[in-house]
């Protein structure tokens, strides 16, 4: 089936973060392009004639990137590496923070009855955590270090625990974020102080764990944290780089090379939505504590202000495009 004939679903979405569009052909002038948003769920309103797997009324999590389906990456199943991917809110494509949205049906994943639309929005970041843990080969019994307790670090923690990590530690500069990690079940937290050296950080991680981590998942993008991950990880272990920071970093590579520490890049997700949804359905992962704030779409400005300033210690802020969804 060629790209133009892909089965589509029309969805009403509930989404966090992101904003708003002016459809130039619309008389409803309150929305302006470009539309933001790539973490969303929604209810199917209508389906194209070739759609067999979904029906109106189904609630779905939306995987926001669709590959070209014809390049070698897509054909080998690594569609997330497709250079022609259409990804929500990646220019020139609009995002899905809007009331109605059309998407390829096979990138819409039906939510089980016990998973809410709000949890459905967080399947996207959870899929990043699942993919990171798969790339890092997290397995039962592993000791896992996570650097950064932002939303991505926290979902990565949840995924690592669900995938078998038995001892976990997370670092951050912000105490409130470490408190959230404790609520999610991390075993140890380490608050990084401005004057702490990398050597001290590595040593404190070892002291708390009483051993070196098998796997380190870097979720800040900060050079110092990548350096700590490389130094702290057990000989023969894995460092997975999720955070995106400076274009070029200076890293202590020789020690990592001589100790055969594998360094693995992580880019979004690849066939990870089903596992992420299953984790939530079966109760292995509880996403609800991550949702700290809600806004109507017309109050999106306040939501973005909160996300930017960190006032109110937000983790995940949901914006509700449909008035009846939440209020
Ligand atoms: P965030 O900014 O909310 O969280 C980053 C956290 O790192 C913050 O809590 C911050 O306090 C902490 N931090 C900063 N400096 C630190 C230090 N020196 N030591 C310890 N902690 C420190 O961001 P997020 O939404 O959680 O995303 C995390 C990273 O992942 C970002 O770089 C983002 O761009 C990246 N990301 C990558 C992918 C991917 O596919 N690879 C997908 C999504 C996000």
Short mmCIF file of C-alpha atoms and ligand atoms in Angstrom, two decimals:
data_model
loop_
_atom_site.label_atom_id
_atom_site.label_comp_id
_atom_site.label_asym_id
_atom_site.label_seq_id
_atom_site.Cartn_x
_atom_site.Cartn_y
_atom_site.Cartn_z
CA UNK A 1 0.00 0.00 0.00
CA UNK A 2 1.52 3.35 -1.03
CA UNK A 3 1.88 6.14 1.48
CA UNK A 4 -1.07 8.09 0.07
CA UNK A 5 -3.43 5.18 0.66
CA UNK A 6 -2.57 4.62 4.34
CA UNK A 7 -5.66 3.93 6.44
CA UNK A 8 -6.42 6.96 8.58
CA UNK A 9 -8.30 7.63 11.79
CA UNK A 10 -9.83 10.94 12.78
CA UNK A 11 -9.33 11.51 16.47
CA UNK A 12 -10.33 13.88 19.18
CA UNK A 13 -7.20 14.27 21.23
CA UNK A 14 -6.28 14.89 24.83
CA UNK A 15 -2.74 16.10 25.04
CA UNK A 16 -0.16 17.52 27.40
CA UNK A 17 2.32 20.37 26.80
CA UNK A 18 1.98 21.87 23.28
CA UNK A 19 -0.23 24.27 21.36
CA UNK A 20 -2.10 25.63 18.64
CA UNK A 21 -2.86 26.34 15.04
CA UNK A 22 -4.65 28.60 12.71
CA UNK A 23 -5.99 26.52 9.92
CA UNK A 24 -5.82 29.02 7.07
CA UNK A 25 -8.91 27.54 5.49
CA UNK A 26 -10.90 27.59 8.68
CA UNK A 27 -13.32 30.28 9.72
CA UNK A 28 -12.50 29.42 13.32
CA UNK A 29 -9.66 31.87 13.58
CA UNK A 30 -8.74 31.14 17.19
CA UNK A 31 -6.15 28.53 16.32
CA UNK A 32 -2.79 29.46 14.79
CA UNK A 33 -0.15 27.43 12.98
CA UNK A 34 2.20 25.78 13.58
CA UNK A 35 0.43 23.30 15.78
CA UNK A 36 2.55 21.88 18.62
CA UNK A 37 2.23 18.56 20.44
CA UNK A 38 3.50 15.03 20.09
CA UNK A 39 2.36 13.37 23.33
CA UNK A 40 -1.32 12.68 22.88
CA UNK A 41 -4.17 10.25 23.13
CA UNK A 42 -7.65 10.52 21.73
CA UNK A 43 -10.98 8.95 20.90
CA UNK A 44 -11.60 7.72 17.36
CA UNK A 45 -14.38 9.66 15.62
CA UNK A 46 -14.31 8.02 12.20
CA UNK A 47 -12.11 5.59 10.29
CA UNK A 48 -11.06 5.21 6.67
CA UNK A 49 -12.60 2.36 4.74
CA UNK A 50 -9.45 0.20 4.95
CA UNK A 51 -9.17 0.45 8.75
CA UNK A 52 -10.01 -2.93 10.26
CA UNK A 53 -8.40 -2.69 13.70
CA UNK A 54 -10.14 0.35 15.17
CA UNK A 55 -13.66 1.73 15.27
CA UNK A 56 -15.33 4.97 16.33
CA UNK A 57 -15.34 5.27 20.11
CA UNK A 58 -12.07 3.41 20.62
CA UNK A 59 -9.63 5.26 22.86
CA UNK A 60 -6.06 5.24 21.54
CA UNK A 61 -2.51 6.34 22.31
CA UNK A 62 -1.03 8.09 19.29
CA UNK A 63 2.51 7.22 18.18
CA UNK A 64 3.47 10.55 16.63
CA UNK A 65 6.04 9.53 14.01
CA UNK A 66 5.25 7.64 10.81
CA UNK A 67 8.11 6.52 8.58
CA UNK A 68 8.05 6.57 4.77
CA UNK A 69 7.52 2.78 4.74
CA UNK A 70 9.78 2.37 1.68
CA UNK A 71 13.38 3.20 2.77
CA UNK A 72 15.79 0.50 3.98
CA UNK A 73 15.28 1.51 7.66
CA UNK A 74 11.51 1.24 7.41
CA UNK A 75 11.78 -2.05 5.56
CA UNK A 76 14.10 -3.49 8.21
CA UNK A 77 11.70 -2.43 10.98
CA UNK A 78 13.85 0.47 12.23
CA UNK A 79 11.29 2.99 11.12
CA UNK A 80 12.29 5.45 13.85
CA UNK A 81 15.53 6.05 11.94
CA UNK A 82 13.72 6.90 8.68
CA UNK A 83 14.98 10.26 7.41
CA UNK A 84 11.62 10.99 5.77
CA UNK A 85 9.61 10.44 8.92
CA UNK A 86 6.53 12.56 9.41
CA UNK A 87 6.68 13.44 13.11
CA UNK A 88 4.11 15.56 14.93
CA UNK A 89 5.29 19.11 15.51
CA UNK A 90 8.58 18.57 13.66
CA UNK A 91 8.49 21.22 10.93
CA UNK A 92 6.98 21.27 8.38
CA UNK A 93 4.46 18.96 10.07
CA UNK A 94 1.89 20.11 12.57
CA UNK A 95 1.52 18.50 15.98
CA UNK A 96 -1.52 17.02 17.64
CA UNK A 97 -2.42 19.50 20.36
CA UNK A 98 -5.78 20.17 18.81
CA UNK A 99 -9.36 19.08 19.04
CA UNK A 100 -9.42 16.97 15.87
CA UNK A 101 -6.53 15.17 14.32
CA UNK A 102 -6.04 12.68 11.46
CA UNK A 103 -3.42 9.96 11.87
CA UNK A 104 -2.35 6.63 10.35
CA UNK A 105 -4.42 3.91 11.94
CA UNK A 106 -1.50 1.54 12.52
CA UNK A 107 0.21 4.20 14.64
CA UNK A 108 -2.85 4.45 16.90
CA UNK A 109 -2.82 1.90 19.75
CA UNK A 110 -6.07 0.94 21.42
CA UNK A 111 -6.04 1.62 25.16
CA UNK A 112 -7.29 -1.16 27.45
CA UNK A 113 -10.39 -0.35 29.51
CA UNK A 114 -8.33 0.15 32.67
CA UNK A 115 -5.96 2.70 31.08
CA UNK A 116 -7.26 6.28 30.98
CA UNK A 117 -6.82 8.77 28.13
CA UNK A 118 -4.60 10.78 30.44
CA UNK A 119 -2.31 7.82 31.03
CA UNK A 120 -2.53 7.28 27.26
CA UNK A 121 -0.80 10.62 26.64
CA UNK A 122 2.15 9.44 28.70
CA UNK A 123 2.60 6.26 26.66
CA UNK A 124 4.79 8.38 24.36
CA UNK A 125 7.44 9.30 26.95
CA UNK A 126 7.13 5.86 28.56
CA UNK A 127 7.94 4.35 25.16
CA UNK A 128 11.17 6.40 25.20
CA UNK A 129 12.02 4.82 28.57
CA UNK A 130 11.15 1.34 27.32
CA UNK A 131 13.29 1.83 24.22
CA UNK A 132 16.18 3.16 26.32
CA UNK A 133 16.05 0.11 28.59
CA UNK A 134 15.86 -2.25 25.61
CA UNK A 135 18.86 -0.51 24.02
CA UNK A 136 20.71 -0.74 27.34
CA UNK A 137 19.69 -4.42 27.66
CA UNK A 138 18.26 -3.95 31.17
CA UNK A 139 17.45 -7.38 32.57
CA UNK A 140 16.32 -8.97 35.80
CA UNK A 141 18.71 -8.36 38.68
CA UNK A 142 20.45 -5.38 37.11
CA UNK A 143 21.73 -2.47 39.15
CA UNK A 144 20.70 0.67 37.27
CA UNK A 145 21.86 4.29 37.51
CA UNK A 146 19.67 7.01 36.01
CA UNK A 147 21.06 10.51 35.62
CA UNK A 148 18.32 13.14 35.68
CA UNK A 149 14.90 12.88 37.32
CA UNK A 150 12.97 14.92 34.78
CA UNK A 151 9.99 13.31 33.04
CA UNK A 152 12.25 11.21 30.82
CA UNK A 153 14.47 10.07 33.69
CA UNK A 154 11.37 9.15 35.70
CA UNK A 155 9.69 7.12 32.94
CA UNK A 156 13.03 5.44 32.30
CA UNK A 157 13.15 4.54 35.99
CA UNK A 158 9.64 3.06 35.76
CA UNK A 159 10.54 1.10 32.64
CA UNK A 160 13.80 -0.18 34.16
CA UNK A 161 11.99 -1.44 37.26
CA UNK A 162 9.28 -3.07 35.14
CA UNK A 163 11.96 -4.73 33.03
CA UNK A 164 13.69 -6.26 36.05
CA UNK A 165 16.12 -3.76 37.56
CA UNK A 166 16.39 -4.75 41.20
CA UNK A 167 18.51 -1.89 42.54
CA UNK A 168 18.07 1.64 41.20
CA UNK A 169 19.62 5.03 41.89
CA UNK A 170 18.73 8.39 40.36
CA UNK A 171 20.52 11.76 40.45
CA UNK A 172 19.24 15.31 40.02
CA UNK A 173 19.95 18.87 41.07
CA UNK A 174 16.37 19.39 42.24
CA UNK A 175 15.19 17.83 45.48
CA UNK A 176 11.52 17.87 44.43
CA UNK A 177 12.29 15.71 41.43
CA UNK A 178 14.18 13.22 43.58
CA UNK A 179 11.17 13.13 45.93
CA UNK A 180 8.99 12.17 42.95
CA UNK A 181 11.49 9.42 42.09
CA UNK A 182 11.19 8.11 45.67
CA UNK A 183 7.39 8.08 45.28
CA UNK A 184 7.92 5.99 42.14
CA UNK A 185 10.01 3.46 44.01
CA UNK A 186 13.65 4.29 43.34
CA UNK A 187 15.98 2.71 45.91
CA UNK A 188 18.50 5.54 46.25
CA UNK A 189 18.62 9.21 45.31
CA UNK A 190 21.64 11.46 44.99
CA UNK A 191 21.22 15.22 45.01
CA UNK A 192 23.96 16.80 42.93
CA UNK A 193 25.33 19.98 44.48
CA UNK A 194 26.87 22.68 42.30
CA UNK A 195 30.32 22.25 43.89
CA UNK A 196 30.42 18.43 43.64
CA UNK A 197 33.20 17.08 41.43
CA UNK A 198 32.63 14.18 39.06
CA UNK A 199 34.97 12.02 41.14
CA UNK A 200 32.88 12.74 44.25
CA UNK A 201 29.66 11.97 42.37
CA UNK A 202 30.99 8.63 41.09
CA UNK A 203 32.24 7.76 44.55
CA UNK A 204 28.89 8.63 46.21
CA UNK A 205 27.02 6.50 43.66
CA UNK A 206 29.32 3.55 44.52
CA UNK A 207 28.89 4.15 48.25
CA UNK A 208 25.10 4.19 48.05
CA UNK A 209 24.85 1.13 45.81
CA UNK A 210 27.75 -0.72 47.44
CA UNK A 211 28.70 -1.71 43.89
CA UNK A 212 28.92 -0.19 40.41
CA UNK A 213 25.82 -0.05 38.19
CA UNK A 214 25.49 -2.60 35.39
CA UNK A 215 23.63 -0.05 33.31
CA UNK A 216 23.61 3.75 33.33
CA UNK A 217 20.86 5.67 31.55
CA UNK A 218 21.81 9.30 30.93
CA UNK A 219 18.66 11.44 30.85
CA UNK A 220 19.96 15.02 31.19
CA UNK A 221 22.06 15.70 28.09
CA UNK A 222 24.52 17.48 30.41
CA UNK A 223 28.19 16.77 29.63
CA UNK A 224 29.12 16.29 33.27
CA UNK A 225 26.43 13.60 33.61
CA UNK A 226 27.63 11.72 30.54
CA UNK A 227 31.12 11.77 32.00
CA UNK A 228 29.84 10.48 35.35
CA UNK A 229 27.89 7.72 33.59
CA UNK A 230 31.00 6.53 31.76
CA UNK A 231 33.11 6.52 34.91
CA UNK A 232 30.50 5.06 37.28
CA UNK A 233 29.37 2.12 35.14
CA UNK A 234 30.65 -1.36 35.92
CA UNK A 235 33.39 -2.78 33.71
CA UNK A 236 31.65 -4.53 30.81
CA UNK A 237 28.43 -2.59 31.46
CA UNK A 238 26.32 -0.32 29.26
CA UNK A 239 25.80 3.45 29.12
CA UNK A 240 22.70 4.47 27.18
CA UNK A 241 22.54 8.12 26.13
CA UNK A 242 19.00 9.45 26.06
CA UNK A 243 19.60 13.12 26.92
CA UNK A 244 20.32 15.58 24.16
CA UNK A 245 22.61 18.47 24.96
CA UNK A 246 25.56 20.14 23.32
CA UNK A 247 26.47 19.09 19.78
CA UNK A 248 30.00 18.15 20.90
CA UNK A 249 31.11 16.75 24.28
CA UNK A 250 34.51 16.09 25.85
CA UNK A 251 34.41 12.60 27.39
CA UNK A 252 36.81 10.28 29.27
CA UNK A 253 36.60 7.62 26.58
CA UNK A 254 39.84 5.74 27.09
CA UNK A 255 38.80 4.36 30.46
CA UNK A 256 35.44 3.30 28.99
CA UNK A 257 37.15 1.64 26.02
CA UNK A 258 39.65 -0.27 28.14
CA UNK A 259 36.83 -1.45 30.45
CA UNK A 260 34.58 -2.39 27.50
CA UNK A 261 31.77 -0.11 28.60
CA UNK A 262 29.30 -0.08 25.70
CA UNK A 263 27.93 3.33 24.72
CA UNK A 264 24.54 3.23 23.02
CA UNK A 265 22.48 6.02 21.51
CA UNK A 266 18.74 6.11 22.07
CA UNK A 267 16.33 7.73 19.64
CA UNK A 268 12.67 7.83 20.55
CA UNK A 269 11.06 4.40 20.18
CA UNK A 270 10.61 1.60 17.73
CA UNK A 271 7.72 -0.83 18.17
CA UNK A 272 7.70 0.05 21.88
CA UNK A 273 4.10 1.27 22.31
CA UNK A 274 2.60 -2.22 22.82
CA UNK A 275 5.04 -3.03 25.65
CA UNK A 276 4.51 0.40 27.24
CA UNK A 277 0.72 -0.02 27.17
CA UNK A 278 0.99 -3.54 28.57
CA UNK A 279 3.13 -2.29 31.47
CA UNK A 280 0.41 0.18 32.42
CA UNK A 281 -2.45 -2.27 31.84
CA UNK A 282 -0.89 -4.90 34.08
CA UNK A 283 0.01 -2.42 36.83
CA UNK A 284 3.77 -2.91 36.40
CA UNK A 285 3.99 0.82 35.75
CA UNK A 286 1.85 3.53 37.34
CA UNK A 287 2.00 6.73 35.30
CA UNK A 288 -0.56 8.63 37.35
CA UNK A 289 1.89 10.18 39.85
CA UNK A 290 3.70 11.87 36.95
CA UNK A 291 0.62 13.91 36.00
CA UNK A 292 0.85 16.94 38.24
CA UNK A 293 -1.19 19.65 36.49
CA UNK A 294 -4.13 20.10 34.10
CA UNK A 295 -5.15 23.03 31.89
CA UNK A 296 -7.90 23.75 29.40
CA UNK A 297 -6.60 24.41 25.90
CA UNK A 298 -7.54 28.09 26.17
CA UNK A 299 -5.23 28.31 29.21
CA UNK A 300 -2.29 26.79 27.32
CA UNK A 301 -0.24 29.96 27.87
CA UNK A 302 -0.37 29.32 31.62
CA UNK A 303 0.65 25.70 31.04
CA UNK A 304 3.68 26.72 28.98
CA UNK A 305 4.62 29.35 31.54
CA UNK A 306 4.53 26.70 34.27
CA UNK A 307 6.62 24.30 32.17
CA UNK A 308 9.17 27.05 31.47
CA UNK A 309 9.53 28.43 34.99
CA UNK A 310 9.05 25.19 36.93
CA UNK A 311 6.74 27.07 39.31
CA UNK A 312 4.56 24.57 41.18
CA UNK A 313 7.11 21.76 40.58
CA UNK A 314 5.38 20.33 37.51
CA UNK A 315 6.35 16.96 36.10
CA UNK A 316 3.76 16.33 33.39
CA UNK A 317 1.28 19.08 32.57
CA UNK A 318 -1.74 17.98 30.54
CA UNK A 319 -3.61 20.32 28.23
CA UNK A 320 -7.17 19.23 27.50
CA UNK A 321 -8.37 20.25 24.04
CA UNK A 322 -11.84 18.88 24.65
CA UNK A 323 -13.69 20.71 27.41
CA UNK A 324 -15.52 17.63 28.62
CA UNK A 325 -12.38 15.52 29.04
CA UNK A 326 -11.44 16.72 32.46
CA UNK A 327 -13.54 19.57 33.77
P1 LIG B 1 14.11 17.91 31.84
O1 LIG B 1 14.93 19.11 31.50
O2 LIG B 1 12.75 18.10 32.41
O3 LIG B 1 14.91 16.98 32.87
C1 LIG B 1 16.30 16.97 32.95
C2 LIG B 1 16.64 16.79 34.42
O4 LIG B 1 18.07 16.73 34.52
C3 LIG B 1 16.17 17.96 35.30
O5 LIG B 1 15.37 17.48 36.36
C4 LIG B 1 17.47 18.59 35.78
O6 LIG B 1 17.37 19.13 37.09
C5 LIG B 1 18.43 17.41 35.71
N1 LIG B 1 19.83 17.81 35.67
C6 LIG B 1 20.40 18.86 35.01
N2 LIG B 1 21.70 18.92 35.25
C7 LIG B 1 21.99 17.87 36.07
C8 LIG B 1 23.17 17.39 36.68
N3 LIG B 1 24.35 18.00 36.50
N4 LIG B 1 23.10 16.28 37.44
C9 LIG B 1 21.92 15.64 37.64
N5 LIG B 1 20.75 16.06 37.09
C10 LIG B 1 20.80 17.16 36.32
O7 LIG B 1 14.05 17.05 30.50
P2 LIG B 1 13.27 15.69 30.16
O8 LIG B 1 12.00 16.01 29.47
O9 LIG B 1 13.25 14.79 31.33
O10 LIG B 1 14.26 15.11 29.04
C11 LIG B 1 15.56 14.71 29.41
C12 LIG B 1 16.50 14.71 28.21
O11 LIG B 1 16.09 13.70 27.29
C13 LIG B 1 16.53 16.02 27.42
O12 LIG B 1 17.86 16.28 27.03
C14 LIG B 1 15.68 15.71 26.21
O13 LIG B 1 16.02 16.49 25.10
C15 LIG B 1 16.04 14.26 25.99
N6 LIG B 1 15.10 13.45 25.21
C16 LIG B 1 15.64 12.56 24.37
C17 LIG B 1 14.83 11.71 23.65
C18 LIG B 1 15.46 10.72 22.72
O14 LIG B 1 14.75 10.15 21.89
N7 LIG B 1 16.76 10.49 22.82
C19 LIG B 1 13.44 11.77 23.79
C20 LIG B 1 12.90 12.69 24.68
C21 LIG B 1 13.75 13.52 25.41
#
